[in-house]
Every structure is written in structure tokens, then in C-alpha cells.
Coordinates of C-alpha atoms in Angstrom, one line a residue:
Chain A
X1 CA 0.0 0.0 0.0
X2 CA 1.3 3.4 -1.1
X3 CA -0.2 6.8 -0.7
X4 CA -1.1 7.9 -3.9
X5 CA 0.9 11.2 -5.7
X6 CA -0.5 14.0 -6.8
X7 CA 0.9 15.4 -9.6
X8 CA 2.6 18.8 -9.2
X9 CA 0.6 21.2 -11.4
X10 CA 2.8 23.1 -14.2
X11 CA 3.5 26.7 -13.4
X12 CA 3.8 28.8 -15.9
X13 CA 5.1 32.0 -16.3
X14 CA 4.7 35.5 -17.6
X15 CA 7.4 37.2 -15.9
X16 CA 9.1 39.8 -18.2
X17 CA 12.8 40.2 -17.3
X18 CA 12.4 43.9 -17.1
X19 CA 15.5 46.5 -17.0
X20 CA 17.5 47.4 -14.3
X21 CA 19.8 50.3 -13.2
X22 CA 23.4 49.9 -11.9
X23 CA 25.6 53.0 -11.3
X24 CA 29.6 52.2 -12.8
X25 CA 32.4 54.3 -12.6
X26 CA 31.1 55.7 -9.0
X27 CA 29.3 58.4 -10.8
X28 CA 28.2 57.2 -14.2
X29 CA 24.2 55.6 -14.1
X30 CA 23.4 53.4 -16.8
X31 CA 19.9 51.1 -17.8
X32 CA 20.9 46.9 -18.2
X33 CA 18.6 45.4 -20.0
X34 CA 18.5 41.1 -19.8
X35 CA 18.7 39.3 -22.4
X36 CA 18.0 35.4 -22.5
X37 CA 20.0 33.2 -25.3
X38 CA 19.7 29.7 -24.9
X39 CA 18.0 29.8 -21.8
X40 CA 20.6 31.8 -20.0
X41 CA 19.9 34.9 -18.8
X42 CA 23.1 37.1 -19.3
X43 CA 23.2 40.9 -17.7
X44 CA 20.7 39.6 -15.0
X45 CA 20.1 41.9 -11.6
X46 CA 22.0 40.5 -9.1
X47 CA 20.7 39.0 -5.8
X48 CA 20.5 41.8 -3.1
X49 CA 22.1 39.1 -1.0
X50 CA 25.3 37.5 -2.6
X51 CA 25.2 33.6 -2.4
X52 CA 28.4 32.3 -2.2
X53 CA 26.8 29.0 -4.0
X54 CA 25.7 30.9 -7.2
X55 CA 24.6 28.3 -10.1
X56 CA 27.1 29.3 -13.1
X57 CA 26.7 27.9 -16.6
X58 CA 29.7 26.1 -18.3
X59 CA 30.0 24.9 -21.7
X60 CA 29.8 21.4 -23.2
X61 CA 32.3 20.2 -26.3
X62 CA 29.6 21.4 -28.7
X63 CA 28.9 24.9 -27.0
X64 CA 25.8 23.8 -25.4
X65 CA 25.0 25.7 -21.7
X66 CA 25.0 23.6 -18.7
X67 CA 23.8 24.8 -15.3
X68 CA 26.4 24.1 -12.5
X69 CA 25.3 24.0 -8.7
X70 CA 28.0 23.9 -6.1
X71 CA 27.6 22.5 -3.4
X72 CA 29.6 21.9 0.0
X73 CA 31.0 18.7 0.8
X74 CA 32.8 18.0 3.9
X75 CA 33.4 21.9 4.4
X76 CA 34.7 22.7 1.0
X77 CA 32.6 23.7 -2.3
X78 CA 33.0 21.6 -4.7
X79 CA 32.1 22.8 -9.0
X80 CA 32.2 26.4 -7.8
X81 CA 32.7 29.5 -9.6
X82 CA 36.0 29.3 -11.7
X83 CA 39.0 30.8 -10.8
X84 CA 40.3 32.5 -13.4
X85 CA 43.8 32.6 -12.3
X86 CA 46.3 35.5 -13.4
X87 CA 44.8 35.5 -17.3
X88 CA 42.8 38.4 -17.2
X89 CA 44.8 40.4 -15.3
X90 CA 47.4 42.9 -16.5
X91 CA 51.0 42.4 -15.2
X92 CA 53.3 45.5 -14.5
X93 CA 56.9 45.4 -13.3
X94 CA 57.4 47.9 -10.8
X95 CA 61.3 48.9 -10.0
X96 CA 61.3 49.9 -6.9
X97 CA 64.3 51.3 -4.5
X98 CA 65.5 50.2 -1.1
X99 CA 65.3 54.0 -0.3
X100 CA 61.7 53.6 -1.8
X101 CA 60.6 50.8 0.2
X102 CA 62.4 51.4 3.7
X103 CA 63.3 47.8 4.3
X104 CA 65.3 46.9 7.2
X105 CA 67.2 44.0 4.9
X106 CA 68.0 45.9 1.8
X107 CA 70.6 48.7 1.1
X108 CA 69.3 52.3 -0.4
X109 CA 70.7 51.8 -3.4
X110 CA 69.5 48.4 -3.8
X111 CA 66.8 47.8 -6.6
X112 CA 63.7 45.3 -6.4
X113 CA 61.6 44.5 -9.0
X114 CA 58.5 43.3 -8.4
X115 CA 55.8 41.9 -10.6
X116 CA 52.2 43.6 -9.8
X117 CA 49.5 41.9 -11.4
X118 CA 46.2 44.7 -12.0
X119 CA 42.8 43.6 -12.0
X120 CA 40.5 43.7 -15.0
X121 CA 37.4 46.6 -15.2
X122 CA 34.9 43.3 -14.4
X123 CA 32.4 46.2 -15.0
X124 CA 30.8 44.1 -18.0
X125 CA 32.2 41.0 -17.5
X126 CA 30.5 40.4 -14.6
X127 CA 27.6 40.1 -15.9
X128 CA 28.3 37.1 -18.0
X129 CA 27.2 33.7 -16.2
X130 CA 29.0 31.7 -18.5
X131 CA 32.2 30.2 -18.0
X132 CA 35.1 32.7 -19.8
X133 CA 37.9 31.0 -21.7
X134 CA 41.4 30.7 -20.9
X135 CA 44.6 29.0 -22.3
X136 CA 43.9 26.5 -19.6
X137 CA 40.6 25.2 -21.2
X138 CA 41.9 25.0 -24.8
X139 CA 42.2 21.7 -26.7
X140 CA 44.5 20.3 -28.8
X141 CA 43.4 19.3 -32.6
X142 CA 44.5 17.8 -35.6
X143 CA 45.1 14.8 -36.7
X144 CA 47.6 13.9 -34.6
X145 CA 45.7 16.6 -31.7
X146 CA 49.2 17.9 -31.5
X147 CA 47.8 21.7 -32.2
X148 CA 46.2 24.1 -29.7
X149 CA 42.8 24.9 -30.0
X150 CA 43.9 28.2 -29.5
X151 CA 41.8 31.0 -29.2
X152 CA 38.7 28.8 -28.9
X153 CA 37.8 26.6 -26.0
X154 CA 34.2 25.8 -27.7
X155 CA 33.0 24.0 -30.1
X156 CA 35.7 21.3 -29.9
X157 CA 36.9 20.1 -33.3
X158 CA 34.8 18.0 -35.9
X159 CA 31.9 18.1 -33.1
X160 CA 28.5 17.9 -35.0
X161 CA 26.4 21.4 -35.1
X162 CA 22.8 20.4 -35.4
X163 CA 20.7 23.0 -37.3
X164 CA 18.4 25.4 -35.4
X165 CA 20.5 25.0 -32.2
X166 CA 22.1 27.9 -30.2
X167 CA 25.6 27.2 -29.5
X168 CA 28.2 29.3 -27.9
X169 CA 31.5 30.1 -29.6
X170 CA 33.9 31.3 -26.8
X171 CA 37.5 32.5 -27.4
X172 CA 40.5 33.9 -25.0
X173 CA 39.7 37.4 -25.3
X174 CA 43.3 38.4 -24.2
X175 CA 44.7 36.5 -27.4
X176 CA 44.2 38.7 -29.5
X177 CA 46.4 41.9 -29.1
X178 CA 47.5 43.9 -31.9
X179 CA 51.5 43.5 -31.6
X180 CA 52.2 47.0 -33.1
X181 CA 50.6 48.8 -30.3
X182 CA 50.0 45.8 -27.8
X183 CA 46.5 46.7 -27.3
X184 CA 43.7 44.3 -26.9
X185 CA 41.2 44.0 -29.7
X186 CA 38.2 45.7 -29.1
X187 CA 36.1 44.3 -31.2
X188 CA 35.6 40.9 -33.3
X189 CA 33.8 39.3 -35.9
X190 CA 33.3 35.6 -36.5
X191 CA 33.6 34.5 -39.9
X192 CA 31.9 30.5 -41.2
X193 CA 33.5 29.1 -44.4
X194 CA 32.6 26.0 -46.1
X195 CA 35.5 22.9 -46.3
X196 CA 35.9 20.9 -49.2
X197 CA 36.5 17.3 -47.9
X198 CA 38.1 14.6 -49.4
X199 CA 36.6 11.3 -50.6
X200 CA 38.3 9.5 -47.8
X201 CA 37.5 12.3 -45.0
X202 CA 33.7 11.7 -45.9
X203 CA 34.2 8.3 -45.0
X204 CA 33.6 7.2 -48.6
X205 CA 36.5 4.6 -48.8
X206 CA 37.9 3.0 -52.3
X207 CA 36.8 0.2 -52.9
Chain B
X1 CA 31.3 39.7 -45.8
X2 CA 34.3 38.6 -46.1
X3 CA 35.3 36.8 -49.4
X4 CA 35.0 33.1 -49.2
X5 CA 32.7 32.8 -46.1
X6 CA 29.2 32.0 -46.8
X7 CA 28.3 34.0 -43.0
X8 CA 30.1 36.6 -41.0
X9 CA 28.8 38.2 -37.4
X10 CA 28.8 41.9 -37.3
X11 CA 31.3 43.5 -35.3
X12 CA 30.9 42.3 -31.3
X13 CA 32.9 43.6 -28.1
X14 CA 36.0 41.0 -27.6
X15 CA 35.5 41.2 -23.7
X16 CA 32.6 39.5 -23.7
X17 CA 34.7 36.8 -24.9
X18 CA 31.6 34.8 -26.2
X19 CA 28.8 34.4 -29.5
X20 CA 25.9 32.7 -29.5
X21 CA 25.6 31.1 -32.8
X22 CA 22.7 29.1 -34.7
X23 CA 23.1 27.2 -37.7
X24 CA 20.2 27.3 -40.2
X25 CA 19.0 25.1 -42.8
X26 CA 20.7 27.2 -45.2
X27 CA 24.0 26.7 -44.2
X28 CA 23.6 23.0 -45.6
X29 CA 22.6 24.0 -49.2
X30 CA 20.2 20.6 -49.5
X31 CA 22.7 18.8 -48.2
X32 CA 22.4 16.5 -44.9
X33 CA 25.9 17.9 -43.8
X34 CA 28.8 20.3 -44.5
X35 CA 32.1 20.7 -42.8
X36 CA 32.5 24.2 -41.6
X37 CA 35.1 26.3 -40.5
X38 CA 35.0 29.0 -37.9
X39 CA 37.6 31.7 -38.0
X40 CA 37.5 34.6 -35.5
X41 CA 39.3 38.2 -37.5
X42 CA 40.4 41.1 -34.3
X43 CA 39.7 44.2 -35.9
X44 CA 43.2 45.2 -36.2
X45 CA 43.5 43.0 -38.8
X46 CA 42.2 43.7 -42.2
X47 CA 39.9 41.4 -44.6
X48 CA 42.4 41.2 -47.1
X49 CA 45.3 40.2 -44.5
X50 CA 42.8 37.8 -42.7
X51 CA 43.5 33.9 -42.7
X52 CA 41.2 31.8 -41.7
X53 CA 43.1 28.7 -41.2
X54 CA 45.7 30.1 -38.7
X55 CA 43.6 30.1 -35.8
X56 CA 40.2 28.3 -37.1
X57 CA 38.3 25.6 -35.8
X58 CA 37.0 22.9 -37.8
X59 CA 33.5 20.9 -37.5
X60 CA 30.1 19.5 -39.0
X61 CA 27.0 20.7 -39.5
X62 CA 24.2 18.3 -39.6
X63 CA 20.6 18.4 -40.7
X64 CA 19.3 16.2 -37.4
X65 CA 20.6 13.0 -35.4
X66 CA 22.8 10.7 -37.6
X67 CA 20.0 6.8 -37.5
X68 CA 22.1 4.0 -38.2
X69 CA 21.5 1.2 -40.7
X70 CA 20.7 -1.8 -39.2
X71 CA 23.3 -4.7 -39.2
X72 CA 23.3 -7.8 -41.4
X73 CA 22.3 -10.0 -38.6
X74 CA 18.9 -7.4 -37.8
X75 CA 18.1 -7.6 -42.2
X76 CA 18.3 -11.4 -42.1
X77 CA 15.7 -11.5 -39.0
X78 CA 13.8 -9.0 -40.7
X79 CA 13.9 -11.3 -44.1
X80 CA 12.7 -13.9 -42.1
X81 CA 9.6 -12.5 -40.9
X82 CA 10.7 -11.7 -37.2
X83 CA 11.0 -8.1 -36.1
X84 CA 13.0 -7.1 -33.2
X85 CA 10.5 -8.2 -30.1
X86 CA 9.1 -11.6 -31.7
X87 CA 12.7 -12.8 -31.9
X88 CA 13.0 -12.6 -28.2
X89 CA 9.6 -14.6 -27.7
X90 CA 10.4 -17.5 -29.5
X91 CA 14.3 -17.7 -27.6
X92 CA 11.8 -17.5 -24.2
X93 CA 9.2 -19.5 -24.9
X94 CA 11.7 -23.2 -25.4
X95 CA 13.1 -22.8 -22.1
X96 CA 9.8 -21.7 -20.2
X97 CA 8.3 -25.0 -22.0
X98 CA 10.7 -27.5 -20.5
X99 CA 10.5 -25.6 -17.1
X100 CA 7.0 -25.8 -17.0
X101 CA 6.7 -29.7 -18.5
X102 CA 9.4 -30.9 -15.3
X103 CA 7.5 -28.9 -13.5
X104 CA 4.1 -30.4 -14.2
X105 CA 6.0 -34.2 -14.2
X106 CA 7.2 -33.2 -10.2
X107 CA 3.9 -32.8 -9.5
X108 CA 1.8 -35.9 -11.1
X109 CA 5.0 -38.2 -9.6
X110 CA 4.2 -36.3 -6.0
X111 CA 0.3 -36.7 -5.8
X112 CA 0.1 -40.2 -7.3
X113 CA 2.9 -41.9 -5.1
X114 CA 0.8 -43.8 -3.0
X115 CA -0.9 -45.3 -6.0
X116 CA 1.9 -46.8 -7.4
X117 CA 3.2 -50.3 -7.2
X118 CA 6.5 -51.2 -8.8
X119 CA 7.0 -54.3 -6.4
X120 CA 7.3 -56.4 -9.0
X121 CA 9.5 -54.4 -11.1
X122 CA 11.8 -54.0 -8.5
X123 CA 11.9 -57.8 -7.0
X124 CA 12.7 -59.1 -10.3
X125 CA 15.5 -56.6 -10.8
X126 CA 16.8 -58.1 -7.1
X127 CA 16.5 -61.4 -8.5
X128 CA 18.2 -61.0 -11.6
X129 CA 21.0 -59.5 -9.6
X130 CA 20.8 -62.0 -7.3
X131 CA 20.7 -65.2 -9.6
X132 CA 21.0 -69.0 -8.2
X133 CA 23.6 -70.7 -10.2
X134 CA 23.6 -73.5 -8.6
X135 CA 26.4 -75.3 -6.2
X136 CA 29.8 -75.6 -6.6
X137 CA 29.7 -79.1 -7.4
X138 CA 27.3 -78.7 -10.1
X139 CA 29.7 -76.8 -12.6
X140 CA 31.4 -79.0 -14.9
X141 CA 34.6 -77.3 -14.9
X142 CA 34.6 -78.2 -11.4
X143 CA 34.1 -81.8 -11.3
X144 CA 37.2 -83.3 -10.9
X145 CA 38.5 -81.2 -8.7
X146 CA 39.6 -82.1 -5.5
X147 CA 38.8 -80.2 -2.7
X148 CA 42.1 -79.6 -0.2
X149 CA 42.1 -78.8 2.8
X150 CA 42.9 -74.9 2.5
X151 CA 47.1 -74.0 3.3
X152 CA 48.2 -70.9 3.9
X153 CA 49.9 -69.5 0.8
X154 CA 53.5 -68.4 0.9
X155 CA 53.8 -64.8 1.5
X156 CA 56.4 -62.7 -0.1
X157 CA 57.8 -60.2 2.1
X158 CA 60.5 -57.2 1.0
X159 CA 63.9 -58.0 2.0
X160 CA 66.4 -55.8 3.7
X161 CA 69.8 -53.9 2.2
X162 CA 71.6 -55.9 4.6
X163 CA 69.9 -59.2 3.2

């Protein structure tokens, strides 16, 4: 004997993500509007109380979203937010004198130079739920997968693209800097060009 | 666009790092699939300096999920009149047969054991085991045979090294 189930009734939904206002820049007010692409909702208004176990979307081979929970297992989070590391941060060498610093161990005229690395504006960039790319992530292809995916981290290669599916291209944004001024790119474009293939590569195979 | 590539994005911010792409049906040109690449051009680089193949990324683009042709073992079933869940009846239903026929013999053995009587099968197979043949005497090879008192045979026992 088993008590019997009800159903849960389907909710629906009519909620309109509607626009929010941030101020950036300490001064500067600006309007955010949401946007949902494949069922993520990027620029969304963050939580008036921060949770430190924040669902985050990562990326499959193909480019497809994927909704990550941490959790906390035996006091430490497990799938949390990813660490980006030192990759988008800018690194400066700073030369500094023992005059300069005061230190009880160095002579005045000795010289220290010290790496300082400076955080990115995360002005924009944090309102992006989906996992960014880094060198870390990238893949190797080829035949012989001997070559870096570099600058993509998705769509693997020779993954299959079914038609009328979003996918998300995502690239190293650092990776691409102009070497005669050693600026990063501001802007991109993504190109799509057809291959030929050979009889063998389409798996046709002489007879 | 650029020359040679059948879709380009407009330009989009490189922080964000990420485009959302869609394939259409167009992109296959009435074919089931077509190998794409996707190149990514900063804008300090111009369209005609742009290569595509230093840093692009190869893949397919399919009309729907690939459906396999069935093997030669599932076309000769097929040929034969069985498709996939009758073949799986007839390997059942031999086995459950004998199970249920030993089953069915346990039982008519069980209930009529106090009706049966093999007395008579059994004594005669005692018997025939057990068959008279007669004395000693009797047998003509024995006949003439004397019979001696019995003496003990000689025994042969091992000897020692030192023997």
C-alpha cells in the first residue's frame, strides 16, 4: 500500500525580465537590460544578498549551456565559480628602490623589481554567467591533436552542429592583441567558411 | 562579408569573450551535412590580410541526429519474418516450455505416489541381480577337482639392504 501522488501542477510564467539600473564608474548611471540566449539569462540583476553557491553555466564540447550548482561537501565547495587565475589580469613590473621601500634588509641603493599583477574593469564581465575562456581550457586538434585549440575553447573540433541549435562560440579574449601597439582588440567578428573534404575524410573509402 | 565565407557576425565587443551562434537550414545547401570552419578576425586586422586557417576551428554541420542502418544479422531476422520483439519470444518461450513440463511431471509423480506399485518391477531386478547358479559341485569345470584342505599360501615379504 502506497499513498497515492498527486501530480505537481505546471506553473507557468509571464514574468518579463524587465530592466534594471546599476551605477559604474562611481558616478556614471546606466539602464541593463537582460537578455536570454539559450536559456541563460546574461546581464541579469544581481541578488541583493550575494550567495556564495551561485549556479554558473559552463560549456559542453559542442557549445551547449550547462547549469552548474556547487555545493559543499565536507566543508569545501565543490564545482564552484572558476578561478580565473592571473589570465585576465594585466602584469606590470614595478622597479622599486630600497630608499623607496624602507626595508630593514635591503641597502638604499639596492633595486627590487616586483611583478604587480592589476585587475580587469569586471564592469561588464560580470555580468556574464558563462564560464570565460582561458589558455587552460583549450584543446588540442589535428590529426595527430598535437595543435592548440587556440583561441577557442568551444565547439571542440569536428563536433557535430545540429541545425536550429544555439551554440556558444567562446574564445581567449586576451589573445588577440595587436602586436604593433599591444592593445587588446576591441572588437571581433566571427567568420563561417565551407570545407571541401576529401573522398576518404567523408568516410567514402575505395573500394 | 568577407570573401570566401558564406556567414560573417557583425562586429561584437572581444570582452565578452563569447557568440551565441545558430546554424540554419541554409547553411547546408540541401545537403544532410557540411564541414565548416569557424575563424574569429580582431579588428586590427584587415579582410584582405585575414587567414582563416591560422587560428580556425574545424567541425560539422548536420541536418538532425545521424540513424544507423541496421546490421546484417537485424536484415536477415527482418527477411525472415521476425521483427525485433518476436525474436526474443520464441528464444523464451523453449526454455519456459521444458521448465514448466518438469515442473508439471514433479507434481503428477508427488500426488500419485501412493498409487503406485512397482513391487514387482523391483523384486525381479533383485533377483536377476541375485541369480542361483547353482552349487559348486554342479559346474562342470569343477568336477574333478579335488577339494584340499585350505594351506596358507606363501607370502612374499620385502627384503632388507643388509639381506
Amino acid at each position: 500500500y502506497r499513498n497515492a501522488v498527486n501530480p505537481r501542477p505546471t506553473t507557468t510564467t509571464s514574468e518579463v525580465i524587465k530592466p534594471w539600473r546599476r551605477t559604474i564608474y562611481s558616478t556614471q548611471v546606466e539602464v541593463v537590460t537582460p537578455t536570454v540566449i539559450a536559456g541563460v539569462t546574461f546581464s541579469a540583476k544581481p541578488a541583493v544578498t550575494p550567495d556564495p553557491l551561485q549556479p554558473w553555466v559552463s560549456l559542453d564540447k559542442l557549445g551547449n549551456p550547462k547549469t552548474v550548482k556547487p555545493e559543499i561537501k565536507k566543508g569545501r565547495t565543490v564545482r564552484g565559480t572558476p578561478d580565473y587565475s592571473t589570465y585576465f589580469q594585466t602584469l606590470h613590473v614595478t622597479t622599486l628602490t630600497g630608499d623607496e621601500i624602507g626595508a630593514h634588509n635591503m641597502d638604499k641603493d639596492d633595486i627590487l623589481v616586483e611583478d604587480v599583477f592589476e585587475d580587469e574593469d569586471k564592469t561588464y564581465v560580470s555580468l556574464n554567467p558563462i564560464i570565460r575562456c582561458t589558455p587552460q581550457r583549450y584543446r588540442n586538434k589535428g590529426l595527430a591533436k598535437d595543435i592548440s585549440s587556440e583561441p577557442f575553447c568551444t565547439p571542440f573540433e569536428n563536433v557535430e552542429w545540429k541545425i536550429d541549435h544555439t551554440y556558444f562560440v567562446t574564445w581567449y579574449t586576451k589573445f588577440f592583441e595587436d602586436p604593433e601597439t599591444d592593445k587588446i582588440a576591441e572588437k571581433v567578428r566571427l567568420h563561417a567558411f565551407y570545407v571541401k573534404e576529401k573522398a576518404h575524410e567523408k568516410g567514402f573509402k575505395k573500394r | 562579408n568577407l570573401h570566401g565565407a558564406f556567414f560573417s557576425t557583425e562586429w561584437v565587443k572581444n570582452v565578452d569573450g563569447l557568440y551565441p551562434m545558430e546554424p540554419t537550414e541554409e547553411w547546408l545547401q540541401d545537403k544532410y551535412e557540411r564541414r565548416i570552419l569557424i575563424a574569429i578576425q580582431p579588428d586590427y586586422i584587415e579582410d584582405e590580410a585575414f587567414d582563416p586557417w591560422a587560428n580556425g576551428i574545424l567541425l560539422h554541420v548536420i541536418m538532425g541526429s545521424r540513424v544507423f542502418k541496421n546490421t546484417k544479422e537485424q536484415l536477415a531476422l527482418q527477411d525472415a519474418g521476425i521483427s525485433d520483439d518476436t525474436w526474443y519470444y520464441v528464444a523464451l518461450t523453449m526454455p519456459t516450455m521444458v521448465v514448466v513440463a518438469c515442473v508439471a511431471m514433479y507434481f503428477f509423480l508427488h500426488l500419485n505416489k501412493t498409487h503406485r506399485d512397482i513391487h514387482d518391477v523391483r523384486q525381479f531386478a533383485v533377483n536377476q541381480r541375485r541369480r542361483v547358479l547353482g552349487t559348486f559341485k554342479t559346474f562342470n569345470k569343477y568336477k574333478k577337482l579335488k577339494n584340499r584342505p585350505y594351506s596358507e599360501l606363501p607370502t612374499h615379504s620385502k627384503k632388507s639392504s643388509k639381506q
